[in-house]
Tab-separated table of C-alpha atoms in Angstrom:
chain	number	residue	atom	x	y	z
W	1225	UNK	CA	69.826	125.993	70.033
W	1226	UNK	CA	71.910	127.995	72.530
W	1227	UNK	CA	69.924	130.935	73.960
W	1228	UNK	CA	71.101	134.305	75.640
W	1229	UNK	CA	69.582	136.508	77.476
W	1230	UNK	CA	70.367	139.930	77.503
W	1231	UNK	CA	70.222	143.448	75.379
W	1232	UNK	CA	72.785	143.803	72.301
W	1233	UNK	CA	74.263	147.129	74.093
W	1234	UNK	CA	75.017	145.234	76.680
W	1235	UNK	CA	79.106	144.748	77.163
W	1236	UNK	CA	78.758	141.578	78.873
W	1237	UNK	CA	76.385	140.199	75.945
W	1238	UNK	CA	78.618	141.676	73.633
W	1239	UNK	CA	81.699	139.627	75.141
W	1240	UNK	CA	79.440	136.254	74.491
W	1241	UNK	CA	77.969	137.299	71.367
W	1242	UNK	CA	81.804	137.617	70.500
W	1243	UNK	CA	82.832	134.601	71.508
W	1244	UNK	CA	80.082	132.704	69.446
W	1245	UNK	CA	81.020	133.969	66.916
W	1246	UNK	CA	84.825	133.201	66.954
W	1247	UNK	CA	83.573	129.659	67.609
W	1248	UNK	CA	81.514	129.621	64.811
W	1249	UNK	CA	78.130	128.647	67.356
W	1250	UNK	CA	74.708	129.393	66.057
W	1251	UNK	CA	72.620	130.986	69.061
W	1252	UNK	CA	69.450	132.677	69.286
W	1253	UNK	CA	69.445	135.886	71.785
W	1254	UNK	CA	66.384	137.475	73.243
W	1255	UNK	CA	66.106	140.822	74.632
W	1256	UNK	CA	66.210	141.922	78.401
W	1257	UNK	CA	66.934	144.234	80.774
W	1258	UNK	CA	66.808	148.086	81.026
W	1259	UNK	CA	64.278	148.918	78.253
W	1260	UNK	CA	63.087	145.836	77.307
W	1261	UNK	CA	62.637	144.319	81.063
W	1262	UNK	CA	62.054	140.447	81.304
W	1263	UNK	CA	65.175	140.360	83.840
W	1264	UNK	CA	62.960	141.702	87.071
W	1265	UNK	CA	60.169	138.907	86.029
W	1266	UNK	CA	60.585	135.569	88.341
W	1267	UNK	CA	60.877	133.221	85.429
W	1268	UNK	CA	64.025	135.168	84.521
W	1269	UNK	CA	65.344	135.538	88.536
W	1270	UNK	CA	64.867	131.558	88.398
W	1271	UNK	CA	67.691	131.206	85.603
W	1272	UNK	CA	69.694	134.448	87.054
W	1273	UNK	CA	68.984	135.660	90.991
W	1274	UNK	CA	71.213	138.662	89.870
W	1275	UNK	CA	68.142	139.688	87.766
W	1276	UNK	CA	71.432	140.965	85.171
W	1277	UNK	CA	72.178	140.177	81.538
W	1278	UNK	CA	73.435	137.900	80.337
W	1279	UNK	CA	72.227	134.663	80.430
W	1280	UNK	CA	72.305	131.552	78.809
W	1281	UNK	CA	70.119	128.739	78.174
W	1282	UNK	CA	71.971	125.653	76.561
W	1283	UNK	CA	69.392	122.912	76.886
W	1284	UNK	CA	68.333	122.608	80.239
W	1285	UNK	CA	71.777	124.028	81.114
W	1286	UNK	CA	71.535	127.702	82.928
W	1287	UNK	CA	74.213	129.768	83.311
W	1288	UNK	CA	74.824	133.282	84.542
W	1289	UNK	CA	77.848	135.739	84.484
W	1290	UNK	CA	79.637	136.841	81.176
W	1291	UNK	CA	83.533	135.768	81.610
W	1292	UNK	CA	82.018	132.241	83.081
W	1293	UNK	CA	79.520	131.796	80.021
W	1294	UNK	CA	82.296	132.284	77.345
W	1295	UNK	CA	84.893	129.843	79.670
W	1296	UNK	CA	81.825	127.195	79.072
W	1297	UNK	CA	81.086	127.984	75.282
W	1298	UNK	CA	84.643	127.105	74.735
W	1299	UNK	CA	84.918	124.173	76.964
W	1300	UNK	CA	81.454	122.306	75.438
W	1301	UNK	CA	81.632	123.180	71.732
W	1302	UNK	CA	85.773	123.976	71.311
W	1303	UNK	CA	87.607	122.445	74.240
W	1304	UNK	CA	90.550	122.432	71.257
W	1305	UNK	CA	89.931	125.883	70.728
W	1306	UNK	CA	93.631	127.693	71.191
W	1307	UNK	CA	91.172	131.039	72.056
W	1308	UNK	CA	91.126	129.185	75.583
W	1309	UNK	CA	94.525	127.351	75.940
W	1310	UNK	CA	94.317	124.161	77.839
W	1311	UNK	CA	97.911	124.497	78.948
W	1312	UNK	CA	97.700	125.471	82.751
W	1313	UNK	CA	99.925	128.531	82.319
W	1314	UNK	CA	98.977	129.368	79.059
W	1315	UNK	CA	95.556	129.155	80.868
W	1316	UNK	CA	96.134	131.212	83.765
W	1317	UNK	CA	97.897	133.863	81.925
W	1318	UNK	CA	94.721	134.658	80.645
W	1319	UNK	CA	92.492	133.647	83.766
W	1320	UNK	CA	94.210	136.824	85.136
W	1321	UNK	CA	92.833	139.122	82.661
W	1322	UNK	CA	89.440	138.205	82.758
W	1323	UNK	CA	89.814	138.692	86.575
W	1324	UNK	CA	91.639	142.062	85.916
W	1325	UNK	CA	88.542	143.114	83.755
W	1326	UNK	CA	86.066	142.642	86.376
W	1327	UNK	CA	87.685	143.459	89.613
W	1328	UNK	CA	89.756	146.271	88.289
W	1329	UNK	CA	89.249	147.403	84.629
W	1330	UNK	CA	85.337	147.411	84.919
W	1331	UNK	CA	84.762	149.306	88.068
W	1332	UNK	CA	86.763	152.562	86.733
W	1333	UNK	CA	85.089	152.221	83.375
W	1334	UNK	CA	81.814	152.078	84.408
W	1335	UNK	CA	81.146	155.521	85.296
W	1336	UNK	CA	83.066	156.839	82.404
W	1337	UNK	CA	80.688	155.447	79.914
W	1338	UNK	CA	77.523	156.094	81.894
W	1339	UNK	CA	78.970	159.294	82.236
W	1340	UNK	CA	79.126	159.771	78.459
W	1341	UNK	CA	77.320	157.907	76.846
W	1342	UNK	CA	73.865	157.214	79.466
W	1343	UNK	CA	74.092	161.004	81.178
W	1344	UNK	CA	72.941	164.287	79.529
W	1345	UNK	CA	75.307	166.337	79.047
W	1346	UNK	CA	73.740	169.180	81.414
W	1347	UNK	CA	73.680	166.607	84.156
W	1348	UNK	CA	77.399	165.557	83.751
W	1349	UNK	CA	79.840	166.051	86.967
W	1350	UNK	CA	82.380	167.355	84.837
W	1351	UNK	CA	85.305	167.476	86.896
W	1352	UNK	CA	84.143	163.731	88.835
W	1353	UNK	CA	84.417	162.435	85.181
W	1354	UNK	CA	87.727	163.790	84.289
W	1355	UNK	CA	89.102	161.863	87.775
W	1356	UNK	CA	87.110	158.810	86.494
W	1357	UNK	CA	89.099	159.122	82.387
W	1358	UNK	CA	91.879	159.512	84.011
W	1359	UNK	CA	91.756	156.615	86.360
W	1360	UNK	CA	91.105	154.515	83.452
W	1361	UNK	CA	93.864	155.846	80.913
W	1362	UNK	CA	96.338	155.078	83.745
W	1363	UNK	CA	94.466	151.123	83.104
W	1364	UNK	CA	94.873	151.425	79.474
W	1365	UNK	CA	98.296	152.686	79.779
W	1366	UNK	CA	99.574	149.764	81.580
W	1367	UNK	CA	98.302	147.383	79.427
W	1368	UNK	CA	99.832	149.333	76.209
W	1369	UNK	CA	102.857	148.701	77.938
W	1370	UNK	CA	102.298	144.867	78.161
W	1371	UNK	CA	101.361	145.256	74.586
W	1372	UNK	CA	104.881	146.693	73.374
W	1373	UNK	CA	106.061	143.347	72.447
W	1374	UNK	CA	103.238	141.002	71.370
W	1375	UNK	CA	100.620	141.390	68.863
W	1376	UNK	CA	97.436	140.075	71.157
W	1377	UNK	CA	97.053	140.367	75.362
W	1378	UNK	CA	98.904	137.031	75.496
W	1379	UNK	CA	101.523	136.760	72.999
W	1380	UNK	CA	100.896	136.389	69.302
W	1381	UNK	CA	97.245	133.872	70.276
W	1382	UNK	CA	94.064	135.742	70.156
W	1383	UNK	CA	92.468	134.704	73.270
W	1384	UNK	CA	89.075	135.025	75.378
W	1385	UNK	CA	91.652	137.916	77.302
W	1386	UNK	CA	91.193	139.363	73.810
W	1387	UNK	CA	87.419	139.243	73.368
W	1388	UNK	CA	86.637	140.882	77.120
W	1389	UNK	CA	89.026	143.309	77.251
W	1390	UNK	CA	88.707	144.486	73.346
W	1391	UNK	CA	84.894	145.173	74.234
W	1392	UNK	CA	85.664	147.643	77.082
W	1393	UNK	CA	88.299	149.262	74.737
W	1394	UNK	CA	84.964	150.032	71.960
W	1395	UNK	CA	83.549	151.787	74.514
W	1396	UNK	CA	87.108	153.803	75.372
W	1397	UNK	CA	87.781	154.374	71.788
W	1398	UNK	CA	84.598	155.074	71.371
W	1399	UNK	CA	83.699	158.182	73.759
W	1400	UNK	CA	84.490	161.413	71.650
W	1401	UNK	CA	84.662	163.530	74.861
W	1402	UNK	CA	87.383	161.938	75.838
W	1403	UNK	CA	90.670	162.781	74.776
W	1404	UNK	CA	93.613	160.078	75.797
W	1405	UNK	CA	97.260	160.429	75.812
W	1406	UNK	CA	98.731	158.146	72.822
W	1407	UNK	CA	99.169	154.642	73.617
W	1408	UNK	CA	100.534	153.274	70.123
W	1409	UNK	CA	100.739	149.422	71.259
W	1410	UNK	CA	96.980	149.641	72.339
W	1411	UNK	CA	95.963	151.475	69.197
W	1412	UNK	CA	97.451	148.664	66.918
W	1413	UNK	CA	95.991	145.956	69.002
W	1414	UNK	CA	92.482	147.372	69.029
W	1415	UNK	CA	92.885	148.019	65.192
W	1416	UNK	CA	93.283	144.712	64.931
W	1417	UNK	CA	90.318	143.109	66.870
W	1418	UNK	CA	88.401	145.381	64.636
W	1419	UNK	CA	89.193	143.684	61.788
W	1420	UNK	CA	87.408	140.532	63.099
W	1421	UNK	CA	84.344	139.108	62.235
W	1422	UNK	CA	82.746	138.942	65.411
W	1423	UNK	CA	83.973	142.639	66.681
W	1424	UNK	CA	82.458	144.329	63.882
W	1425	UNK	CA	78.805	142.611	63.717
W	1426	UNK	CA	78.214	142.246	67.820
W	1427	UNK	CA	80.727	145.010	69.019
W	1428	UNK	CA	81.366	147.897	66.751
W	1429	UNK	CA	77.782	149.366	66.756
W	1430	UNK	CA	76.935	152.539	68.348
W	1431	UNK	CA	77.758	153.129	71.720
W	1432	UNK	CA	74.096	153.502	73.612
C-alpha cells in the first residue's frame, strides 16, 4: 500500500491526501515532522534530503515534493484521469498554477498563516502582517478575476490546479483576523471545493 510521510496539518500532505482521495487510492500515512519528528532521523533524510513532509513510499518507489507526488499519483494509478489532462495545453494550463503556487502564491502566504495561526498573539508584528494579508489578497484577487468566467481554475474541469490552490485558500478563508475585500468569483469556487469529498475529510479541519 502507498505510504506518506508527513503530519495531517501539513498543506503539502493535505494537497496529496486530496488527491488520493479524488482518485479513489487507498494509502496509509504516518506521522512526521514538527511535533512528531521522524523527518530529522537518517532513515527518513535517505527517502527525503530536504528532511520536509511529505513523502511517499509506493513500493520501493520514493518520492519527495508535494505538486510532484500528486503529478505521479495521477500518472501510475489514473493516467485517464481528466483531474490531470493529458492534452499538452490543457496540461500546461495547469502546470502553470502549480508553479504559481509555489514560486509565488506560497511565499506570501506563508507568513500570514504562521503569523496567525503558529504565533501568539502578544508576539505578532502587527503592522508586518497587515503588509503580508495584503500582499496575498492582491494574489487572491487576481485569481478571482480569472475565476469570473469559469466554474474551476481551468475552465469548467476540476483539476490538480484545483486541489493545490483550494488548500492554501482553507487556510485564507480560514484566518478570522483577517478581513478581505470581497472577491465573489473566489468565494463561489472555494464553496464549491468544499463540497468535495476529499476537501472536507483531509482539508477542512482546524487550522493548527
Amino acid at each position: 500500500m502507498l505510504r506518506i510521510w508527513g503530519r495531517a496539518n501539513s498543506v503539502n500532505v493535505q494537497k496529496v491526501l486530496w488527491c488520493c482521495a479524488e482518485l479513489n487510492l487507498p494509502f496509509e500515512r504516518l506521522d512526521a515532522g514538527m511535533q512528531f519528528g521522524v523527518n530529522d532521523k537518517p532513515a527518513y533524510l535517505a527517502m527525503n534530503p530536504n528532511g520536509r513532509v511529505p513523502t511517499i513510499e509506493d513500493g520501493d518507489f520514493q518520492l519527495w515534493e508535494s505538486n510532484a507526488i500528486i503529478r505521479y499519483l495521477v500518472l501510475q494509478y489514473a493516467p485517464t484521469n481528466s483531474i490531470y489532462p493529458a492534452a499538452p495545453k490543457d496540461r500546461a494550463r495547469v502546470e502553470r498554477w502549480l508553479d504559481w503556487a509555489l514560486t509565488t502564491l506560497q511565499p506570501a502566504e506563508r507568513p500570514v498563516f504562521w503569523g496567525y495561526i503558529r504565533t501568539a498573539p502578544a508576539l505578532r508584528d502587527s503592522a508586518a502582517l497587515q503588509a503580508n494579508v495584503d500582499a496575498v489578497a492582491a494574489l487572491w484577487a487576481m485569481l478571482d478575476r480569472h475565476l469570473a468566467s469559469r466554474s474551476f481554475v481551468e475552465a469548467e474541469q476540476f483539476t490538480l490546479a484545483d486541489i493545490v490552490l483550494g488548500a492554501y485558500a482553507r487556510r485564507w478563508f480560514g484566518i478570522t483576523e483577517i478581513n478581505p475585500p470581497p472577491m465573489p468569483n473566489l468565494e463561489r469556487w472555494y464553496g464549491n471545493l468544499q463540497e468535495r469529498d476529499g476537501f472536507r475529510r483531509y482539508v477542512s479541519p482546524p487550522l493548527s
